[in-house]
Amino acid sequence: MFIGAMANKTYGSYDHEELIKRAKHCVCKRCGGPLTNSLIIYDIYGGVGEELYCPHCQKQEFGVEKEIYDMAEYYVENFQFNYFYDMEENDVNFELNVAKVADMMSWILKNLNLLDDNGLKDNKPDYEYYLRRRRKNK
Amino acid sequence: MNIIETTDLSHKQGSKYLLQDINWQVREQEHWVIFGSNGCGKTTLLSTVCGYRAFSQGSIKLFGEKLTKENAVALRSQVGFVSASYLDRCFHNESGFDIVLSAKFGGFGRRSDITDEDVIRARKLLQAFGIAAKGDYPYCMLSQGQKQRVLLARSLIVAPKLLILDEPLNGLDIYARDYFLNTLQQIVAETNVTVIYVTHHAEEIMPFFTKAMLLQNGKVFAQGDINEVFSEETLSRYFKHETKAGWQGDRFYIGIGEELRMDSSIWKGECL
Ligand SMILES: [Zn+2]
């Protein structure tokens, strides 16, 4: 697989603009680094697509809000959170735990109507919103 | 409606044809076995049909629609695609869980419109394939069998119209192999899915397969009803050795004559 920079073209991606927008306000949930929207060439003979990508972790990465990443990093570092208890404690273990906590925080904030595709909102938590969503999903 | 239709499909790399003049029609609820030696073009054919590879000549229709780079992503989201030989090059540091969810979007990454139902389904599939505890691990940290289980889970995250299984049992233990084959048999019996199954192992050919294709050097050697394609006469011509083939209960077997072995002077060191 080859990762290349986008050249203002869409290659079978129906949400090119959304990806560009998201790369501006989100960071990698593992390392906190910036995301790029990259052209993914699936194969040297062709076949292309577009994904958000973290050049540091070398992974296709949809990202989380920067504020959420910072809080998740603080949480894992100070409260000794370890979901990957059977993994050796090292940098990878730390990063995966931050990603896990960031995912959980994002889910909570989304369900309290404090987060959407545009980023964090500044309204009050709406628990009724969560209950309505849960009832709808049942 | 044809689920897959290729017309004069060819792809050339340098002076070598990876695929040559493939004319293939797969009708709804036909189940195909693709059989062939290493490097004969099986993975190339299937990844091309899914829109992951370019081709130099001919055309492909998927679900009756001509495949183009504009619609490949949308069409692909209706296909469950398992191919470690192709997808191992596409995933590295992504978690198994993210990889499973990516199939919903026809690409290799996630998008925001993931519902709680998608998450629950992805977690349940990982659990069903015995890999729940490793679901958040990066793909590169998993064993070959664990990677294969992630790819199998990925192929079922959306109820696919077409399941393309390229050597799906590679790296799995006997228990996991039978577990998957029995599950596949049930999926075929209870849904309208069409299955394309690539294997080197005759015992994986289940009675529900009705069609077969033999590939050789990127060309179709034979295709059609499974009993004709996998007849002893056709297989003997394909392998250039007298070949025995047939059903033993509900499993197929293919065996090549005993004279097929290494010249003993090589392993005895007599040729030095
Ligand atoms: Zn990163």
Short mmCIF file of C-alpha atoms and ligand atoms in Angstrom, two decimals:
data_model
loop_
_atom_site.label_atom_id
_atom_site.label_comp_id
_atom_site.label_asym_id
_atom_site.label_seq_id
_atom_site.Cartn_x
_atom_site.Cartn_y
_atom_site.Cartn_z
CA MET A 1 0.00 0.00 0.00
CA PHE A 2 1.24 3.47 -0.85
CA ILE A 3 0.21 6.60 1.00
CA GLY A 4 0.40 9.84 -0.99
CA ALA A 5 -0.69 13.42 -0.45
CA MET A 6 -4.06 14.42 -1.86
CA ALA A 7 -3.90 16.64 -4.89
CA ASN A 8 -7.33 18.31 -4.66
CA LYS A 9 -8.99 15.35 -6.26
CA THR A 10 -11.50 12.88 -5.04
CA TYR A 11 -10.85 9.23 -5.76
CA GLY A 12 -14.04 7.38 -5.11
CA SER A 13 -14.39 9.18 -1.77
CA TYR A 14 -17.85 10.58 -1.26
CA ASP A 15 -16.83 12.72 1.71
CA HIS A 16 -13.61 14.46 0.68
CA GLU A 17 -14.67 17.84 2.14
CA GLU A 18 -15.69 16.28 5.48
CA LEU A 19 -12.32 14.57 5.79
CA ILE A 20 -10.43 17.82 5.17
CA LYS A 21 -12.57 19.57 7.78
CA ARG A 22 -12.09 16.79 10.31
CA ALA A 23 -8.29 16.74 9.86
CA LYS A 24 -8.29 20.40 11.03
CA HIS A 25 -9.91 19.83 14.44
CA CYS A 26 -8.95 16.25 15.27
CA VAL A 27 -5.73 14.50 16.23
CA CYS A 28 -4.60 10.87 16.24
CA LYS A 29 -6.19 9.05 19.18
CA ARG A 30 -3.00 7.06 19.78
CA CYS A 31 -0.22 9.66 19.60
CA GLY A 32 -2.09 13.00 19.58
CA GLY A 33 -0.31 14.02 16.39
CA PRO A 34 -1.87 15.85 13.43
CA LEU A 35 -3.83 13.95 10.78
CA THR A 36 -3.50 14.28 7.05
CA ASN A 37 -6.11 13.39 4.50
CA SER A 38 -4.22 11.02 2.31
CA LEU A 39 -4.69 9.36 -0.97
CA ILE A 40 -4.45 5.65 -0.35
CA ILE A 41 -3.27 3.67 -3.31
CA TYR A 42 -4.39 0.20 -2.42
CA ASP A 43 -2.12 -1.44 -4.88
CA ILE A 44 0.78 -0.51 -7.16
CA TYR A 45 -1.40 -1.36 -10.14
CA GLY A 46 -4.17 1.03 -9.13
CA GLY A 47 -7.25 1.14 -6.96
CA VAL A 48 -7.36 4.33 -4.94
CA GLY A 49 -9.32 5.76 -2.04
CA GLU A 50 -9.09 8.47 0.57
CA GLU A 51 -8.74 8.12 4.31
CA LEU A 52 -7.52 10.21 7.23
CA TYR A 53 -4.03 9.09 8.19
CA CYS A 54 -1.51 9.55 11.00
CA PRO A 55 1.99 9.77 9.48
CA HIS A 56 3.60 9.23 12.92
CA CYS A 57 1.74 6.00 13.75
CA GLN A 58 1.51 5.04 10.07
CA LYS A 59 -2.13 4.14 10.37
CA GLN A 60 -5.46 5.04 8.87
CA GLU A 61 -6.90 7.04 11.70
CA PHE A 62 -10.23 8.82 11.97
CA GLY A 63 -9.06 10.82 15.00
CA VAL A 64 -10.56 12.40 18.11
CA GLU A 65 -10.93 16.01 19.26
CA LYS A 66 -7.67 17.44 20.60
CA GLU A 67 -9.27 18.32 23.97
CA ILE A 68 -10.49 14.74 24.37
CA TYR A 69 -7.06 13.34 23.53
CA ASP A 70 -5.43 15.62 26.14
CA MET A 71 -7.88 14.53 28.84
CA ALA A 72 -7.50 10.84 27.95
CA GLU A 73 -3.72 11.14 28.08
CA TYR A 74 -3.91 12.80 31.51
CA TYR A 75 -6.33 10.13 32.73
CA VAL A 76 -4.18 7.17 31.67
CA GLU A 77 -0.97 8.77 32.94
CA ASN A 78 -2.24 9.77 36.38
CA PHE A 79 -4.98 7.28 37.24
CA GLN A 80 -3.07 4.18 36.10
CA PHE A 81 -5.75 3.02 33.72
CA ASN A 82 -4.70 -0.20 31.98
CA TYR A 83 -7.16 -2.01 29.72
CA PHE A 84 -4.37 -3.99 28.03
CA TYR A 85 -3.28 -5.80 31.19
CA ASP A 86 -1.75 -8.76 29.34
CA MET A 87 0.49 -6.51 27.25
CA GLU A 88 3.97 -5.42 28.26
CA GLU A 89 3.88 -1.92 29.78
CA ASN A 90 5.59 0.28 27.23
CA ASP A 91 4.87 3.21 24.92
CA VAL A 92 2.55 1.16 22.72
CA ASN A 93 0.57 0.02 25.76
CA PHE A 94 0.28 3.65 26.93
CA GLU A 95 -0.87 4.87 23.51
CA LEU A 96 -3.45 2.11 23.12
CA ASN A 97 -4.88 2.93 26.56
CA VAL A 98 -5.14 6.62 25.66
CA ALA A 99 -6.94 5.65 22.43
CA LYS A 100 -9.34 3.43 24.39
CA VAL A 101 -10.17 6.15 26.94
CA ALA A 102 -10.50 8.76 24.17
CA ASP A 103 -13.02 6.49 22.43
CA MET A 104 -15.03 6.13 25.63
CA MET A 105 -14.97 9.88 26.32
CA SER A 106 -16.08 10.61 22.76
CA TRP A 107 -19.00 8.20 23.12
CA ILE A 108 -20.12 9.83 26.38
CA LEU A 109 -19.86 13.37 25.01
CA LYS A 110 -21.73 12.43 21.82
CA ASN A 111 -24.52 10.85 23.82
CA LEU A 112 -24.85 13.95 26.02
CA ASN A 113 -25.12 16.05 22.86
CA LEU A 114 -21.83 17.80 23.62
CA LEU A 115 -19.97 16.55 20.56
CA ASP A 116 -20.79 16.16 16.90
CA ASP A 117 -18.95 16.00 13.57
CA ASN A 118 -18.03 19.69 13.87
CA GLY A 119 -16.33 19.21 17.23
CA LEU A 120 -17.14 20.04 20.86
CA LYS A 121 -20.22 22.13 21.52
CA ASP A 122 -20.58 24.70 24.28
CA ASN A 123 -24.08 23.81 25.42
CA LYS A 124 -24.98 22.14 28.69
CA PRO A 125 -24.98 18.34 28.97
CA ASP A 126 -28.35 17.00 27.83
CA TYR A 127 -29.10 13.71 29.57
CA GLU A 128 -32.60 13.67 28.10
CA TYR A 129 -30.98 13.67 24.65
CA TYR A 130 -29.17 10.46 25.56
CA LEU A 131 -32.34 8.84 26.90
CA ARG A 132 -34.23 9.80 23.74
CA ARG A 133 -31.47 8.30 21.58
CA ARG A 134 -31.44 5.14 23.65
CA ARG A 135 -35.20 4.75 23.40
CA LYS A 136 -35.00 5.29 19.62
CA ASN A 137 -32.29 2.65 19.30
CA LYS A 138 -34.25 0.04 21.22
CA MET B 1 -29.14 -10.35 -12.49
CA ASN B 2 -25.47 -11.12 -12.74
CA ILE B 3 -23.66 -10.40 -9.49
CA ILE B 4 -20.31 -10.31 -11.28
CA GLU B 5 -19.75 -9.96 -15.01
CA THR B 6 -16.33 -9.53 -16.55
CA THR B 7 -15.84 -9.04 -20.27
CA ASP B 8 -12.43 -9.63 -21.85
CA LEU B 9 -10.80 -8.60 -18.58
CA SER B 10 -7.03 -8.38 -18.88
CA HIS B 11 -4.23 -6.79 -16.95
CA LYS B 12 -0.65 -6.58 -18.06
CA GLN B 13 2.39 -5.81 -15.92
CA GLY B 14 5.34 -5.10 -18.16
CA SER B 15 5.19 -7.83 -20.79
CA LYS B 16 3.45 -10.33 -18.49
CA TYR B 17 -0.30 -10.81 -18.32
CA LEU B 18 -1.50 -11.10 -14.70
CA LEU B 19 -5.00 -11.67 -16.07
CA GLN B 20 -5.90 -12.43 -19.66
CA ASP B 21 -9.28 -12.41 -21.40
CA ILE B 22 -11.37 -13.34 -18.39
CA ASN B 23 -15.04 -13.70 -19.37
CA TRP B 24 -16.91 -14.68 -16.25
CA GLN B 25 -20.53 -14.43 -15.17
CA VAL B 26 -21.69 -15.12 -11.64
CA ARG B 27 -25.44 -15.21 -11.15
CA GLU B 28 -27.25 -14.50 -7.93
CA GLN B 29 -26.95 -17.30 -5.35
CA GLU B 30 -24.47 -19.23 -7.46
CA HIS B 31 -21.58 -20.37 -5.31
CA TRP B 32 -18.19 -20.64 -7.00
CA VAL B 33 -14.92 -22.28 -6.08
CA ILE B 34 -11.83 -20.78 -7.69
CA PHE B 35 -8.98 -23.24 -7.78
CA GLY B 36 -5.45 -22.85 -9.05
CA SER B 37 -1.75 -23.14 -8.31
CA ASN B 38 0.22 -20.42 -6.50
CA GLY B 39 0.60 -17.27 -8.57
CA CYS B 40 -2.07 -18.22 -11.13
CA GLY B 41 -3.98 -14.94 -10.63
CA LYS B 42 -6.72 -15.82 -8.12
CA THR B 43 -6.10 -12.92 -5.71
CA THR B 44 -5.48 -10.55 -8.63
CA LEU B 45 -8.81 -11.48 -10.20
CA LEU B 46 -10.81 -11.07 -7.01
CA SER B 47 -9.20 -7.81 -5.86
CA THR B 48 -9.73 -6.43 -9.37
CA VAL B 49 -13.39 -7.43 -9.30
CA CYS B 50 -13.72 -5.55 -5.97
CA GLY B 51 -12.23 -2.39 -7.49
CA TYR B 52 -8.98 -2.47 -5.53
CA ARG B 53 -6.83 -2.90 -8.64
CA ALA B 54 -6.73 -1.22 -11.98
CA PHE B 55 -6.98 -3.29 -15.16
CA SER B 56 -5.73 -2.51 -18.62
CA GLN B 57 -8.48 -3.96 -20.82
CA GLY B 58 -12.07 -5.10 -20.65
CA SER B 59 -14.83 -4.23 -18.20
CA ILE B 60 -16.34 -5.33 -14.90
CA LYS B 61 -19.94 -5.11 -13.78
CA LEU B 62 -20.75 -5.59 -10.11
CA PHE B 63 -24.43 -6.03 -9.16
CA GLY B 64 -25.29 -5.03 -12.74
CA GLU B 65 -23.43 -1.71 -12.52
CA LYS B 66 -20.26 -0.94 -14.45
CA LEU B 67 -17.40 -0.61 -11.97
CA THR B 68 -15.66 2.77 -12.10
CA LYS B 69 -13.34 4.57 -9.69
CA GLU B 70 -16.28 6.81 -8.75
CA ASN B 71 -18.64 4.01 -7.65
CA ALA B 72 -16.09 1.43 -6.43
CA VAL B 73 -16.36 2.49 -2.76
CA ALA B 74 -20.17 2.32 -2.70
CA LEU B 75 -20.33 -1.02 -4.55
CA ARG B 76 -17.59 -2.50 -2.37
CA SER B 77 -19.52 -1.79 0.82
CA GLN B 78 -21.96 -4.55 -0.28
CA VAL B 79 -19.13 -7.09 -0.62
CA GLY B 80 -17.62 -9.10 2.22
CA PHE B 81 -13.99 -9.50 1.17
CA VAL B 82 -11.51 -11.74 2.99
CA SER B 83 -8.07 -11.94 1.47
CA ALA B 84 -5.08 -11.99 3.78
CA SER B 85 -2.75 -12.01 0.80
CA TYR B 86 -4.26 -8.70 -0.30
CA LEU B 87 -5.44 -7.04 2.95
CA ASP B 88 -2.25 -7.79 4.94
CA ARG B 89 -0.61 -5.10 2.82
CA CYS B 90 -3.33 -2.57 3.67
CA PHE B 91 -3.54 -2.89 7.46
CA HIS B 92 -0.69 -2.47 9.92
CA ASN B 93 -1.22 -0.37 13.03
CA GLU B 94 -5.03 -0.17 12.80
CA SER B 95 -6.89 -2.02 15.56
CA GLY B 96 -8.86 -5.16 14.74
CA PHE B 97 -12.02 -3.38 15.86
CA ASP B 98 -11.45 -0.42 13.51
CA ILE B 99 -10.63 -2.82 10.68
CA VAL B 100 -13.93 -4.65 11.19
CA LEU B 101 -15.89 -1.38 11.14
CA SER B 102 -14.07 -0.10 8.05
CA ALA B 103 -15.91 -2.60 5.83
CA LYS B 104 -19.13 -0.64 6.36
CA PHE B 105 -17.65 2.22 4.34
CA GLY B 106 -16.09 0.26 1.48
CA GLY B 107 -12.61 1.46 2.40
CA PHE B 108 -10.00 0.87 5.06
CA GLY B 109 -10.80 3.64 7.51
CA ARG B 110 -13.64 4.66 9.83
CA ARG B 111 -16.26 7.34 9.38
CA SER B 112 -18.39 9.22 11.91
CA ASP B 113 -21.74 7.60 11.11
CA ILE B 114 -21.03 4.56 13.24
CA THR B 115 -24.02 3.62 15.36
CA ASP B 116 -24.07 1.78 18.67
CA GLU B 117 -25.53 -1.16 16.71
CA ASP B 118 -22.44 -1.22 14.46
CA VAL B 119 -20.17 -1.22 17.51
CA ILE B 120 -22.15 -3.98 19.21
CA ARG B 121 -22.18 -6.06 16.01
CA ALA B 122 -18.42 -5.60 15.52
CA ARG B 123 -17.68 -6.60 19.12
CA LYS B 124 -19.99 -9.61 18.89
CA LEU B 125 -18.36 -10.76 15.66
CA LEU B 126 -14.91 -10.47 17.20
CA GLN B 127 -16.18 -12.44 20.18
CA ALA B 128 -17.80 -15.05 17.91
CA PHE B 129 -14.46 -15.57 16.17
CA GLY B 130 -12.75 -15.95 19.56
CA ILE B 131 -10.74 -12.76 19.38
CA ALA B 132 -12.66 -10.34 21.64
CA ALA B 133 -9.71 -9.89 24.00
CA LYS B 134 -7.44 -8.81 21.14
CA GLY B 135 -9.97 -6.60 19.37
CA ASP B 136 -8.21 -3.35 20.30
CA TYR B 137 -4.71 -4.60 19.52
CA PRO B 138 -2.93 -3.26 16.43
CA TYR B 139 -3.25 -5.68 13.52
CA CYS B 140 0.54 -6.05 13.26
CA MET B 141 0.69 -7.44 16.82
CA LEU B 142 -1.69 -10.32 16.03
CA SER B 143 -0.73 -13.83 14.93
CA GLN B 144 -1.65 -15.00 11.43
CA GLY B 145 -4.67 -16.92 12.75
CA GLN B 146 -5.84 -13.92 14.79
CA LYS B 147 -5.50 -11.63 11.75
CA GLN B 148 -7.55 -14.08 9.72
CA ARG B 149 -10.30 -14.03 12.36
CA VAL B 150 -10.37 -10.20 12.22
CA LEU B 151 -10.78 -10.35 8.43
CA LEU B 152 -13.56 -12.94 8.71
CA ALA B 153 -15.38 -10.73 11.23
CA ARG B 154 -14.86 -7.76 8.87
CA SER B 155 -16.52 -9.60 6.00
CA LEU B 156 -19.74 -10.01 8.01
CA ILE B 157 -20.13 -6.54 9.56
CA VAL B 158 -22.69 -5.65 6.91
CA ALA B 159 -24.92 -8.45 5.63
CA PRO B 160 -23.10 -8.84 2.31
CA LYS B 161 -24.75 -9.61 -1.03
CA LEU B 162 -21.48 -11.10 -2.18
CA LEU B 163 -18.89 -12.89 -0.05
CA ILE B 164 -15.45 -13.19 -1.60
CA LEU B 165 -13.34 -15.54 0.48
CA ASP B 166 -9.74 -15.86 -0.65
CA GLU B 167 -8.23 -18.75 1.30
CA PRO B 168 -10.30 -17.83 4.37
CA LEU B 169 -9.08 -20.69 6.56
CA ASN B 170 -5.35 -19.97 6.31
CA GLY B 171 -3.72 -20.03 9.72
CA LEU B 172 -6.82 -21.31 11.54
CA ASP B 173 -6.81 -24.40 13.75
CA ILE B 174 -9.12 -27.38 13.04
CA TYR B 175 -11.78 -26.16 15.48
CA ALA B 176 -11.89 -22.66 13.93
CA ARG B 177 -11.93 -24.11 10.40
CA ASP B 178 -14.97 -26.30 11.04
CA TYR B 179 -16.63 -23.49 13.02
CA PHE B 180 -16.31 -21.16 10.04
CA LEU B 181 -17.28 -23.72 7.38
CA ASN B 182 -20.42 -24.68 9.31
CA THR B 183 -21.27 -21.00 9.81
CA LEU B 184 -20.77 -20.35 6.10
CA GLN B 185 -23.05 -23.26 5.26
CA GLN B 186 -25.74 -21.75 7.48
CA ILE B 187 -25.30 -18.26 5.96
CA VAL B 188 -25.74 -19.76 2.48
CA ALA B 189 -28.83 -21.71 3.55
CA GLU B 190 -30.54 -18.76 5.23
CA THR B 191 -29.64 -15.72 3.10
CA ASN B 192 -29.45 -14.68 -0.57
CA VAL B 193 -25.69 -14.30 -0.47
CA THR B 194 -23.46 -15.33 -3.37
CA VAL B 195 -20.15 -16.93 -2.36
CA ILE B 196 -16.85 -16.94 -4.25
CA TYR B 197 -14.37 -19.19 -2.48
CA VAL B 198 -10.69 -19.53 -3.28
CA THR B 199 -8.82 -22.48 -1.86
CA HIS B 200 -5.92 -24.85 -2.38
CA HIS B 201 -7.58 -27.45 -0.20
CA ALA B 202 -10.20 -29.72 -1.77
CA GLU B 203 -11.67 -30.73 1.60
CA GLU B 204 -12.96 -27.15 2.03
CA ILE B 205 -15.25 -27.58 -0.99
CA MET B 206 -18.72 -27.96 0.48
CA PRO B 207 -21.74 -29.50 -1.27
CA PHE B 208 -23.41 -26.09 -1.78
CA PHE B 209 -20.76 -25.07 -4.34
CA THR B 210 -22.24 -25.57 -7.77
CA LYS B 211 -19.75 -23.79 -10.02
CA ALA B 212 -15.99 -23.81 -10.35
CA MET B 213 -13.18 -22.09 -12.20
CA LEU B 214 -9.65 -23.34 -12.76
CA LEU B 215 -7.14 -20.57 -13.35
CA GLN B 216 -3.73 -21.02 -14.91
CA ASN B 217 -1.20 -18.25 -15.62
CA GLY B 218 -3.89 -15.58 -15.43
CA LYS B 219 -6.19 -17.38 -17.89
CA VAL B 220 -9.33 -19.42 -17.38
CA PHE B 221 -8.36 -23.08 -17.87
CA ALA B 222 -11.92 -24.31 -17.30
CA GLN B 223 -15.13 -22.94 -15.81
CA GLY B 224 -18.70 -24.15 -15.39
CA ASP B 225 -20.54 -26.78 -13.36
CA ILE B 226 -18.38 -28.03 -10.53
CA ASN B 227 -18.71 -31.72 -11.47
CA GLU B 228 -17.41 -31.02 -14.99
CA VAL B 229 -14.61 -28.68 -13.95
CA PHE B 230 -13.48 -30.94 -11.11
CA SER B 231 -13.76 -34.13 -13.16
CA GLU B 232 -10.73 -36.41 -13.05
CA GLU B 233 -10.18 -35.83 -16.75
CA THR B 234 -10.08 -31.99 -16.50
CA LEU B 235 -8.00 -32.00 -13.31
CA SER B 236 -5.53 -34.49 -14.82
CA ARG B 237 -5.04 -32.15 -17.78
CA TYR B 238 -4.68 -29.18 -15.40
CA PHE B 239 -2.11 -30.79 -13.11
CA LYS B 240 -0.44 -32.71 -15.96
CA HIS B 241 -0.61 -35.78 -13.72
CA GLU B 242 -3.21 -38.48 -13.32
CA THR B 243 -5.56 -37.05 -10.70
CA LYS B 244 -8.23 -38.69 -8.60
CA ALA B 245 -11.20 -36.58 -7.50
CA GLY B 246 -14.67 -37.03 -6.06
CA TRP B 247 -16.93 -36.67 -3.05
CA GLN B 248 -16.30 -38.55 0.18
CA GLY B 249 -19.47 -37.95 2.17
CA ASP B 250 -20.00 -34.19 2.09
CA ARG B 251 -16.33 -33.32 1.50
CA PHE B 252 -14.50 -33.26 -1.81
CA TYR B 253 -11.06 -34.74 -2.33
CA ILE B 254 -8.43 -34.27 -5.01
CA GLY B 255 -5.35 -36.48 -5.07
CA ILE B 256 -2.44 -36.52 -7.48
CA GLY B 257 -0.66 -39.81 -8.27
CA GLU B 258 2.07 -41.20 -6.04
CA GLU B 259 4.82 -40.71 -8.62
CA LEU B 260 4.71 -36.96 -7.89
CA ARG B 261 7.65 -36.47 -5.53
CA MET B 262 11.17 -35.11 -5.31
CA ASP B 263 13.97 -37.06 -6.98
CA SER B 264 15.40 -38.94 -3.97
CA SER B 265 19.00 -38.28 -5.11
CA ILE B 266 18.43 -34.62 -4.10
CA TRP B 267 17.45 -35.21 -0.46
CA LYS B 268 19.95 -38.07 -0.15
CA GLY B 269 22.69 -35.70 -1.32
CA GLU B 270 23.73 -38.11 -4.10
CA CYS B 271 23.66 -35.39 -6.73
CA LEU B 272 26.52 -33.45 -5.09
ZN ZN C 1 -0.63 8.74 15.58
#
